mmCIF file of C-alpha atoms and ligand atoms in Angstrom:
data_model
loop_
_atom_site.group_PDB
_atom_site.id
_atom_site.type_symbol
_atom_site.label_atom_id
_atom_site.label_comp_id
_atom_site.label_asym_id
_atom_site.label_seq_id
_atom_site.Cartn_x
_atom_site.Cartn_y
_atom_site.Cartn_z
ATOM 1 C CA MET V 625 137.944 98.511 169.982
ATOM 2 C CA SER V 626 137.343 101.417 172.342
ATOM 3 C CA GLU V 627 135.344 101.351 175.580
ATOM 4 C CA GLU V 628 132.455 103.058 173.835
ATOM 5 C CA PRO V 629 129.235 101.058 173.939
ATOM 6 C CA ARG V 630 128.469 99.243 170.715
ATOM 7 C CA ARG V 631 125.807 100.511 168.383
ATOM 8 C CA CYS V 632 123.971 98.795 165.582
ATOM 9 C CA GLY V 633 121.090 99.734 163.334
ATOM 10 C CA PHE V 634 119.622 100.053 159.874
ATOM 11 C CA ALA V 635 120.064 102.855 157.389
ATOM 12 C CA ALA V 636 117.776 102.694 154.347
ATOM 13 C CA LEU V 637 118.880 104.342 151.102
ATOM 14 C CA LEU V 638 116.021 105.422 148.862
ATOM 15 C CA GLY V 639 115.827 107.457 145.705
ATOM 16 C CA ALA V 640 114.952 107.666 142.041
ATOM 17 C CA PRO V 641 116.397 105.073 139.658
ATOM 18 C CA ASN V 642 120.068 105.705 138.840
ATOM 19 C CA ALA V 643 120.618 108.206 141.682
ATOM 20 C CA GLY V 644 123.584 106.147 142.864
ATOM 21 C CA LYS V 645 122.125 104.261 145.841
ATOM 22 C CA SER V 646 124.014 101.037 145.144
ATOM 23 C CA SER V 647 127.233 102.933 144.405
ATOM 24 C CA LEU V 648 126.891 104.707 147.746
ATOM 25 C CA VAL V 649 126.332 101.441 149.612
ATOM 26 C CA ASN V 650 129.502 100.064 148.023
ATOM 27 C CA ALA V 651 131.425 103.235 148.850
ATOM 28 C CA ILE V 652 130.423 103.168 152.526
ATOM 29 C CA VAL V 653 131.016 99.426 152.888
ATOM 30 C CA GLY V 654 134.316 99.697 151.027
ATOM 31 C CA ALA V 655 133.601 96.607 148.923
ATOM 32 C CA LYS V 656 131.420 95.765 145.989
ATOM 33 C CA VAL V 657 128.286 94.279 147.503
ATOM 34 C CA ALA V 658 125.705 95.824 145.172
ATOM 35 C CA ILE V 659 125.715 95.813 141.384
ATOM 36 C CA VAL V 660 125.895 99.128 139.556
ATOM 37 C CA THR V 661 125.098 100.039 135.953
ATOM 38 C CA HIS V 662 124.362 103.197 134.004
ATOM 39 C CA LYS V 663 120.848 101.882 133.302
ATOM 40 C CA VAL V 664 117.811 102.577 135.491
ATOM 41 C CA GLN V 665 116.211 99.766 137.507
ATOM 42 C CA THR V 666 119.424 97.919 138.185
ATOM 43 C CA THR V 667 118.600 96.935 141.757
ATOM 44 C CA ARG V 668 115.619 94.595 142.038
ATOM 45 C CA SER V 669 115.416 93.643 145.669
ATOM 46 C CA LEU V 670 116.525 94.806 149.079
ATOM 47 C CA LEU V 671 120.185 94.164 149.697
ATOM 48 C CA ARG V 672 122.059 94.749 152.885
ATOM 49 C CA GLY V 673 125.610 95.984 153.003
ATOM 50 C CA VAL V 674 127.347 96.000 156.381
ATOM 51 C CA ALA V 675 129.764 98.782 157.354
ATOM 52 C CA ILE V 676 131.644 99.488 160.560
ATOM 53 C CA ARG V 677 132.594 102.949 161.820
ATOM 54 C CA GLY V 678 134.157 103.009 165.283
ATOM 55 C CA ALA V 679 131.815 101.280 167.721
ATOM 56 C CA ALA V 680 128.920 101.305 165.276
ATOM 57 C CA GLN V 681 127.790 98.697 162.809
ATOM 58 C CA ILE V 682 125.669 100.268 160.093
ATOM 59 C CA ILE V 683 123.435 97.917 158.138
ATOM 60 C CA LEU V 684 122.840 99.716 154.855
ATOM 61 C CA VAL V 685 119.678 98.723 153.046
ATOM 62 C CA ASP V 686 120.001 99.273 149.296
ATOM 63 C CA THR V 687 116.609 99.517 147.602
ATOM 64 C CA PRO V 688 115.231 99.441 144.064
ATOM 65 C CA GLY V 689 114.761 102.874 142.509
ATOM 66 C CA VAL V 690 111.360 104.470 142.985
ATOM 67 C CA PHE V 691 109.420 105.361 139.847
ATOM 68 C CA ALA V 692 105.905 105.341 138.421
ATOM 69 C CA ALA V 693 105.607 101.583 138.090
ATOM 70 C CA LYS V 694 103.193 99.691 135.857
ATOM 71 C CA ARG V 695 104.405 96.099 135.643
ATOM 72 C CA LYS V 696 103.741 93.820 138.560
ATOM 73 C CA LEU V 697 107.450 93.218 139.179
ATOM 74 C CA ASP V 698 108.123 96.967 139.142
ATOM 75 C CA ARG V 699 105.326 97.654 141.592
ATOM 76 C CA ALA V 700 106.693 94.985 143.926
ATOM 77 C CA MET V 701 110.137 96.611 143.701
ATOM 78 C CA VAL V 702 108.826 100.038 144.608
ATOM 79 C CA ARG V 703 106.790 98.601 147.441
ATOM 80 C CA ALA V 704 109.858 96.825 148.814
ATOM 81 C CA ALA V 705 111.771 100.116 148.742
ATOM 82 C CA PHE V 706 109.237 101.864 150.954
ATOM 83 C CA GLY V 707 108.846 98.799 153.164
ATOM 84 C CA SER V 708 112.489 99.264 154.151
ATOM 85 C CA ILE V 709 111.787 102.524 155.988
ATOM 86 C CA GLU V 710 109.698 100.851 158.678
ATOM 87 C CA ASP V 711 112.662 99.341 160.517
ATOM 88 C CA ALA V 712 115.161 102.036 159.629
ATOM 89 C CA ASP V 713 117.050 104.059 162.236
ATOM 90 C CA ALA V 714 118.124 106.444 159.496
ATOM 91 C CA ILE V 715 116.686 107.154 156.071
ATOM 92 C CA VAL V 716 118.867 108.577 153.338
ATOM 93 C CA HIS V 717 117.278 110.090 150.242
ATOM 94 C CA VAL V 718 119.905 109.822 147.512
ATOM 95 C CA ILE V 719 119.662 112.469 144.801
ATOM 96 C CA ASP V 720 121.326 112.664 141.388
ATOM 97 C CA ALA V 721 122.464 116.254 141.938
ATOM 98 C CA PRO V 722 123.712 117.052 138.395
ATOM 99 C CA ALA V 723 120.393 115.835 136.956
ATOM 100 C CA GLN V 724 118.503 118.011 139.453
ATOM 101 C CA ALA V 725 120.687 120.969 138.517
ATOM 102 C CA ARG V 726 119.921 120.575 134.818
ATOM 103 C CA PHE V 727 116.250 120.300 135.733
ATOM 104 C CA LEU V 728 116.374 123.513 137.785
ATOM 105 C CA GLU V 729 118.223 125.325 135.020
ATOM 106 C CA GLY V 730 115.435 124.401 132.629
ATOM 107 C CA ARG V 731 117.547 122.185 130.382
ATOM 108 C CA PRO V 732 116.797 118.669 131.573
ATOM 109 C CA THR V 733 117.152 115.571 129.432
ATOM 110 C CA GLY V 734 114.134 113.249 129.423
ATOM 111 C CA ALA V 735 115.837 111.126 132.063
ATOM 112 C CA ASP V 736 116.567 114.182 134.238
ATOM 113 C CA ALA V 737 112.923 115.221 134.180
ATOM 114 C CA ARG V 738 111.775 111.721 135.090
ATOM 115 C CA GLY V 739 114.391 111.581 137.851
ATOM 116 C CA ALA V 740 113.230 114.889 139.298
ATOM 117 C CA GLU V 741 109.603 113.692 139.265
ATOM 118 C CA ASP V 742 110.594 110.429 140.905
ATOM 119 C CA ALA V 743 112.620 112.248 143.587
ATOM 120 C CA LYS V 744 109.576 114.370 144.339
ATOM 121 C CA ALA V 745 107.436 111.251 144.661
ATOM 122 C CA VAL V 746 109.962 109.791 147.115
ATOM 123 C CA GLU V 747 109.826 112.955 149.240
ATOM 124 C CA ALA V 748 106.027 112.892 149.228
ATOM 125 C CA ARG V 749 105.881 109.271 150.350
ATOM 126 C CA LEU V 750 108.471 109.830 153.084
ATOM 127 C CA GLN V 751 106.589 112.843 154.319
ATOM 128 C CA GLU V 752 103.362 110.818 154.384
ATOM 129 C CA ALA V 753 105.148 108.228 156.502
ATOM 130 C CA GLY V 754 106.238 111.017 158.857
ATOM 131 C CA ALA V 755 109.864 110.065 158.376
ATOM 132 C CA LYS V 756 112.660 112.603 158.739
ATOM 133 C CA THR V 757 115.424 111.986 156.268
ATOM 134 C CA ILE V 758 119.018 112.789 155.430
ATOM 135 C CA LEU V 759 119.504 114.255 151.966
ATOM 136 C CA ALA V 760 122.502 112.918 150.082
ATOM 137 C CA LEU V 761 123.293 115.026 147.038
ATOM 138 C CA ASN V 762 125.343 112.558 145.008
ATOM 139 C CA LYS V 763 127.618 112.856 141.939
ATOM 140 C CA VAL V 764 129.113 116.197 142.998
ATOM 141 C CA ASP V 765 132.190 115.235 140.968
ATOM 142 C CA ALA V 766 130.127 115.801 137.823
ATOM 143 C CA MET V 767 128.964 119.373 138.433
ATOM 144 C CA ALA V 768 130.029 122.895 139.308
ATOM 145 C CA ARG V 769 129.808 124.266 142.850
ATOM 146 C CA PRO V 770 127.196 127.007 142.220
ATOM 147 C CA ALA V 771 124.841 124.504 140.598
ATOM 148 C CA LEU V 772 125.253 122.224 143.605
ATOM 149 C CA LEU V 773 124.372 125.013 146.027
ATOM 150 C CA ALA V 774 121.301 125.817 143.961
ATOM 151 C CA VAL V 775 120.165 122.184 144.203
ATOM 152 C CA ALA V 776 120.745 122.147 147.965
ATOM 153 C CA GLN V 777 118.749 125.318 148.349
ATOM 154 C CA ALA V 778 115.892 124.020 146.218
ATOM 155 C CA LEU V 779 115.560 120.656 147.946
ATOM 156 C CA PHE V 780 116.553 121.144 151.593
ATOM 157 C CA ARG V 781 113.658 121.682 154.000
ATOM 158 C CA PRO V 782 114.744 122.043 157.631
ATOM 159 C CA GLU V 783 111.407 120.693 158.851
ATOM 160 C CA ARG V 784 111.783 117.587 156.653
ATOM 161 C CA HIS V 785 115.510 116.904 156.581
ATOM 162 C CA GLU V 786 117.844 116.210 159.476
ATOM 163 C CA ALA V 787 120.926 117.028 157.436
ATOM 164 C CA VAL V 788 122.221 117.415 153.916
ATOM 165 C CA PHE V 789 125.440 115.868 152.615
ATOM 166 C CA MET V 790 127.159 116.644 149.344
ATOM 167 C CA LEU V 791 129.163 113.708 148.174
ATOM 168 C CA SER V 792 130.430 111.515 145.399
ATOM 169 C CA ALA V 793 130.061 107.759 145.600
ATOM 170 C CA LYS V 794 132.446 107.653 142.657
ATOM 171 C CA THR V 795 135.412 109.565 144.117
ATOM 172 C CA GLY V 796 134.570 108.925 147.768
ATOM 173 C CA SER V 797 134.466 112.636 148.523
ATOM 174 C CA GLY V 798 132.140 113.344 151.470
ATOM 175 C CA VAL V 799 131.239 109.680 151.922
ATOM 176 C CA ASN V 800 132.919 109.352 155.312
ATOM 177 C CA ASP V 801 131.057 112.372 156.669
ATOM 178 C CA LEU V 802 127.763 110.693 155.839
ATOM 179 C CA ALA V 803 128.968 107.392 157.309
ATOM 180 C CA ALA V 804 129.973 109.154 160.552
ATOM 181 C CA ARG V 805 126.561 110.746 160.786
ATOM 182 C CA LEU V 806 124.836 107.390 160.245
ATOM 183 C CA ALA V 807 127.080 105.755 162.854
ATOM 184 C CA ALA V 808 126.082 108.382 165.415
ATOM 185 C CA GLN V 809 122.439 107.765 164.649
ATOM 186 C CA MET V 810 122.562 104.001 165.237
ATOM 187 C CA PRO V 811 120.998 102.936 168.554
ATOM 188 C CA GLU V 812 123.069 101.235 171.257
ATOM 189 C CA GLY V 813 123.045 97.486 170.945
ATOM 190 C CA PRO V 814 125.088 94.444 169.982
ATOM 191 C CA TRP V 815 126.300 94.022 166.424
ATOM 192 C CA LEU V 816 124.075 91.804 164.316
ATOM 193 C CA TYR V 817 126.762 90.589 161.910
ATOM 194 C CA PRO V 818 130.278 89.205 162.402
ATOM 195 C CA GLU V 819 133.001 91.818 161.968
ATOM 196 C CA ASP V 820 134.208 90.492 158.620
ATOM 197 C CA GLN V 821 130.820 90.229 156.929
ATOM 198 C CA THR V 822 130.145 92.953 154.375
ATOM 199 C CA ALA V 823 126.894 91.780 152.791
ATOM 200 C CA ASP V 824 123.763 89.932 153.772
ATOM 201 C CA LEU V 825 122.970 88.127 150.571
ATOM 202 C CA PRO V 826 123.547 84.441 149.845
ATOM 203 C CA VAL V 827 126.683 84.119 147.746
ATOM 204 C CA ARG V 828 124.703 82.232 145.062
ATOM 205 C CA VAL V 829 122.424 85.218 144.653
ATOM 206 C CA LEU V 830 125.336 87.647 144.634
ATOM 207 C CA ALA V 831 127.021 85.528 141.933
ATOM 208 C CA ALA V 832 123.851 85.645 139.822
ATOM 209 C CA GLU V 833 123.569 89.401 140.324
ATOM 210 C CA ILE V 834 127.112 89.907 139.069
ATOM 211 C CA THR V 835 126.273 88.047 135.858
ATOM 212 C CA ARG V 836 123.126 90.144 135.480
ATOM 213 C CA GLU V 837 125.228 93.294 135.876
ATOM 214 C CA LYS V 838 127.550 92.196 133.047
ATOM 215 C CA LEU V 839 124.572 91.402 130.799
ATOM 216 C CA MET V 840 122.974 94.774 131.521
ATOM 217 C CA LEU V 841 126.209 96.571 130.742
ATOM 218 C CA ARG V 842 126.539 94.775 127.445
ATOM 219 C CA LEU V 843 123.045 94.525 125.976
ATOM 220 C CA HIS V 844 121.016 97.175 124.246
ATOM 221 C CA ASP V 845 118.283 99.059 126.017
ATOM 222 C CA GLU V 846 115.095 97.001 126.000
ATOM 223 C CA LEU V 847 116.407 93.568 126.789
ATOM 224 C CA PRO V 848 117.894 93.910 130.287
ATOM 225 C CA TYR V 849 114.583 94.499 132.014
ATOM 226 C CA ASP V 850 113.267 91.208 130.740
ATOM 227 C CA LEU V 851 116.084 89.017 131.898
ATOM 228 C CA THR V 852 116.965 87.320 135.114
ATOM 229 C CA VAL V 853 119.830 85.118 136.240
ATOM 230 C CA GLU V 854 119.774 82.215 138.647
ATOM 231 C CA THR V 855 122.576 80.103 140.072
ATOM 232 C CA GLU V 856 121.548 76.501 139.484
ATOM 233 C CA SER V 857 124.440 74.661 141.027
ATOM 234 C CA TRP V 858 127.619 75.363 142.954
ATOM 235 C CA GLN V 859 130.198 72.621 143.237
ATOM 236 C CA GLU V 860 133.293 72.795 145.392
ATOM 237 C CA ARG V 861 136.337 71.214 143.750
ATOM 238 C CA LYS V 862 139.253 69.458 145.396
ATOM 239 C CA ASP V 863 141.761 71.991 144.049
ATOM 240 C CA GLY V 864 140.009 74.800 145.973
ATOM 241 C CA SER V 865 138.173 76.182 142.966
ATOM 242 C CA ALA V 866 134.402 76.162 142.453
ATOM 243 C CA ARG V 867 132.232 75.318 139.465
ATOM 244 C CA ILE V 868 129.179 77.551 139.156
ATOM 245 C CA ASP V 869 126.356 76.880 136.706
ATOM 246 C CA GLN V 870 123.930 79.691 136.011
ATOM 247 C CA VAL V 871 120.887 80.077 133.801
ATOM 248 C CA VAL V 872 120.040 83.340 132.103
ATOM 249 C CA TYR V 873 116.276 83.474 131.586
ATOM 250 C CA VAL V 874 114.882 85.602 128.797
ATOM 251 C CA ALA V 875 111.271 86.291 127.850
ATOM 252 C CA ARG V 876 111.362 85.779 124.065
ATOM 253 C CA GLU V 877 113.191 83.689 121.480
ATOM 254 C CA SER V 878 114.561 86.836 119.785
ATOM 255 C CA GLN V 879 116.078 87.862 123.131
ATOM 256 C CA ARG V 880 117.743 84.486 123.475
ATOM 257 C CA GLN V 881 119.639 85.119 120.233
ATOM 258 C CA ILE V 882 120.693 88.579 121.392
ATOM 259 C CA ALA V 883 121.872 87.375 124.791
ATOM 260 C CA ILE V 884 123.964 84.648 123.190
ATOM 261 C CA GLY V 885 125.276 86.851 120.397
ATOM 262 C CA ASP V 886 126.890 86.072 117.079
ATOM 263 C CA LYS V 887 129.104 82.987 117.511
ATOM 264 C CA ALA V 888 128.219 83.189 121.237
ATOM 265 C CA ALA V 889 130.340 86.357 121.496
ATOM 266 C CA VAL V 890 128.045 88.097 123.989
ATOM 267 C CA ILE V 891 127.588 85.279 126.433
ATOM 268 C CA LYS V 892 131.312 84.436 126.309
ATOM 269 C CA ALA V 893 132.331 88.006 127.107
ATOM 270 C CA VAL V 894 129.713 88.236 129.862
ATOM 271 C CA GLY V 895 130.894 84.960 131.367
ATOM 272 C CA LYS V 896 134.507 86.118 131.349
ATOM 273 C CA ALA V 897 133.762 89.482 132.965
ATOM 274 C CA ALA V 898 131.522 87.888 135.614
ATOM 275 C CA ARG V 899 134.104 85.227 136.392
ATOM 276 C CA GLN V 900 136.819 87.861 136.870
ATOM 277 C CA ASP V 901 134.630 89.816 139.306
ATOM 278 C CA LEU V 902 133.704 86.673 141.199
ATOM 279 C CA GLU V 903 137.319 85.555 141.463
ATOM 280 C CA SER V 904 138.399 88.850 142.981
ATOM 281 C CA LEU V 905 135.358 88.983 145.267
ATOM 282 C CA LEU V 906 135.764 85.423 146.547
ATOM 283 C CA ASP V 907 139.550 85.320 146.201
ATOM 284 C CA ARG V 908 139.556 81.893 144.522
ATOM 285 C CA ARG V 909 139.432 80.292 141.104
ATOM 286 C CA ILE V 910 135.978 80.046 139.565
ATOM 287 C CA HIS V 911 134.709 78.061 136.592
ATOM 288 C CA LEU V 912 131.526 79.737 135.426
ATOM 289 C CA PHE V 913 129.089 78.125 132.974
ATOM 290 C CA LEU V 914 126.185 80.089 131.547
ATOM 291 C CA THR V 915 123.136 78.770 129.706
ATOM 292 C CA VAL V 916 120.482 80.987 128.145
ATOM 293 C CA LYS V 917 116.927 79.686 128.418
ATOM 294 C CA LEU V 918 113.579 80.909 127.282
ATOM 295 C CA ARG V 919 110.951 81.424 129.946
ATOM 296 C CA GLU V 920 107.921 83.358 128.860
ATOM 297 C CA GLY V 921 106.108 85.544 131.351
ATOM 298 C CA TRP V 922 108.753 85.156 134.061
ATOM 299 C CA ALA V 923 108.028 88.654 135.359
ATOM 300 C CA GLU V 924 104.595 87.449 136.441
ATOM 301 C CA GLU V 925 105.720 84.200 138.012
ATOM 302 C CA ARG V 926 105.459 83.695 141.724
ATOM 303 C CA GLU V 927 108.784 81.862 142.047
ATOM 304 C CA ARG V 928 110.682 84.772 140.526
ATOM 305 C CA PHE V 929 109.215 87.109 143.119
ATOM 306 C CA ASP V 930 110.028 84.697 145.914
ATOM 307 C CA ALA V 931 113.618 84.322 144.703
ATOM 308 C CA LEU V 932 114.020 88.095 144.914
ATOM 309 C CA GLY V 933 112.319 88.320 148.300
ATOM 310 C CA LEU V 934 109.524 90.407 146.789
ATOM 311 C CA ASP V 935 105.827 90.234 147.564
ATOM 312 C CA PHE V 936 103.806 88.666 144.713
ATOM 313 C CA ASP V 937 100.372 89.221 146.278
ATOM 314 C CA LEU V 938 100.064 92.963 146.040
HETATM 315 N N1 GTP C 2373 129.826 110.773 138.189
HETATM 316 C C1 GTP C 2373 129.271 109.990 139.113
HETATM 317 N N2 GTP C 2373 128.539 108.930 138.740
HETATM 318 C C2 GTP C 2373 127.999 108.146 139.715
HETATM 319 C C3 GTP C 2373 128.176 108.425 141.093
HETATM 320 N N3 GTP C 2373 127.491 107.493 141.799
HETATM 321 C C4 GTP C 2373 126.921 106.663 140.896
HETATM 322 N N4 GTP C 2373 127.232 107.039 139.636
HETATM 323 C C5 GTP C 2373 126.800 106.394 138.378
HETATM 324 O O1 GTP C 2373 125.385 106.455 138.273
HETATM 325 C C6 GTP C 2373 124.883 105.260 137.655
HETATM 326 C C7 GTP C 2373 123.841 104.608 138.551
HETATM 327 O O2 GTP C 2373 124.473 104.119 139.712
HETATM 328 P P1 GTP C 2373 123.776 103.010 140.647
HETATM 329 O O3 GTP C 2373 124.581 102.934 141.899
HETATM 330 O O4 GTP C 2373 123.527 101.749 139.877
HETATM 331 O O5 GTP C 2373 122.377 103.733 140.930
HETATM 332 P P2 GTP C 2373 121.102 103.180 141.714
HETATM 333 O O6 GTP C 2373 120.486 104.347 142.384
HETATM 334 O O7 GTP C 2373 121.480 102.038 142.579
HETATM 335 O O8 GTP C 2373 120.197 102.704 140.482
HETATM 336 P P3 GTP C 2373 118.938 101.653 140.493
HETATM 337 O O9 GTP C 2373 119.374 100.424 141.223
HETATM 338 O O10 GTP C 2373 118.720 101.389 139.034
HETATM 339 O O11 GTP C 2373 117.801 102.362 141.139
HETATM 340 C C8 GTP C 2373 126.096 104.383 137.376
HETATM 341 O O12 GTP C 2373 126.509 104.588 136.044
HETATM 342 C C9 GTP C 2373 127.128 104.910 138.357
HETATM 343 O O13 GTP C 2373 128.453 104.673 137.923
HETATM 344 C C10 GTP C 2373 128.973 109.570 141.446
HETATM 345 O O14 GTP C 2373 129.202 109.912 142.612
HETATM 346 N N5 GTP C 2373 129.484 110.309 140.410
HETATM 347 MG MG1 MG C 2374 120.824 100.127 142.607
#
């Protein structure tokens, strides 16, 4: 470590659903700390990834996507996202640049149009809060250069944005430039986490999130938003392995059948994929047991909100 004084602070990543916030957190941290899927509303609560660049420790706050929310759980998620800007030393607005480009060119898909609306809403709220932000135009690997420049031109406002970065969380292109900028923006102060810690999330919760990711990736569109996963028990074994028991909660009996699958094919495949991820993350043998249970109205239950660190009493 150099003689430079240490720095440490918070960088909040906000944006529309699916913009790539969690992917970007993982790319900057250099490890998988946040789950990623192609579906919107993957992230449900605030998650902190910890990255080090030179003398700076950057605590990256991943947030749920911001969208016009109706359900109570969704509203709590959006509220949590904006709550994260209060303590932030840097705010990054992550944009799905190819989707914005299609929107600008007048040929958006339904999702593109929603994403563009949501990105606008994020800008409006940040402006209201008087917060200057860094624009991160993500997914540049999936678009042509002229389209990217058009997006930058359309969105960048010098009076609102401190900088604009064009990057790809997928290929890593441009990610280090953003990280260097964030590092420079962190205030002087002691590091808040040990050097080898990459996430601030209890490992039980992370394990449950990984299973939820595998379910989301596997199930058809409606179901994933109604399910939740909890780690019920974690037993250390003498041989160095661990036995983890998790419950997948669904909202309806029909969903229970779907989550289990014909001859339990779905839940078996999900369990296998989750176990493989967990084993490489924790670098040890894992025995994972999944049970699917019915729990009606879980999205309105106080305990679910508490477990996610969300505010029930809006
Ligand atoms: N081509 C490309 N795809 C990306 C990139 N970054 C993210 N994605 C994809 O975009 C999708 C959404 O990524 P996430 O990281 O889950 O997005 P998010 O903003 O955290 O989404 P929510 O948590 O639902 O708000 C996934 O399918 C990613 O693989 C990128 O740089 N390039
Ligand atoms: Mg996310």
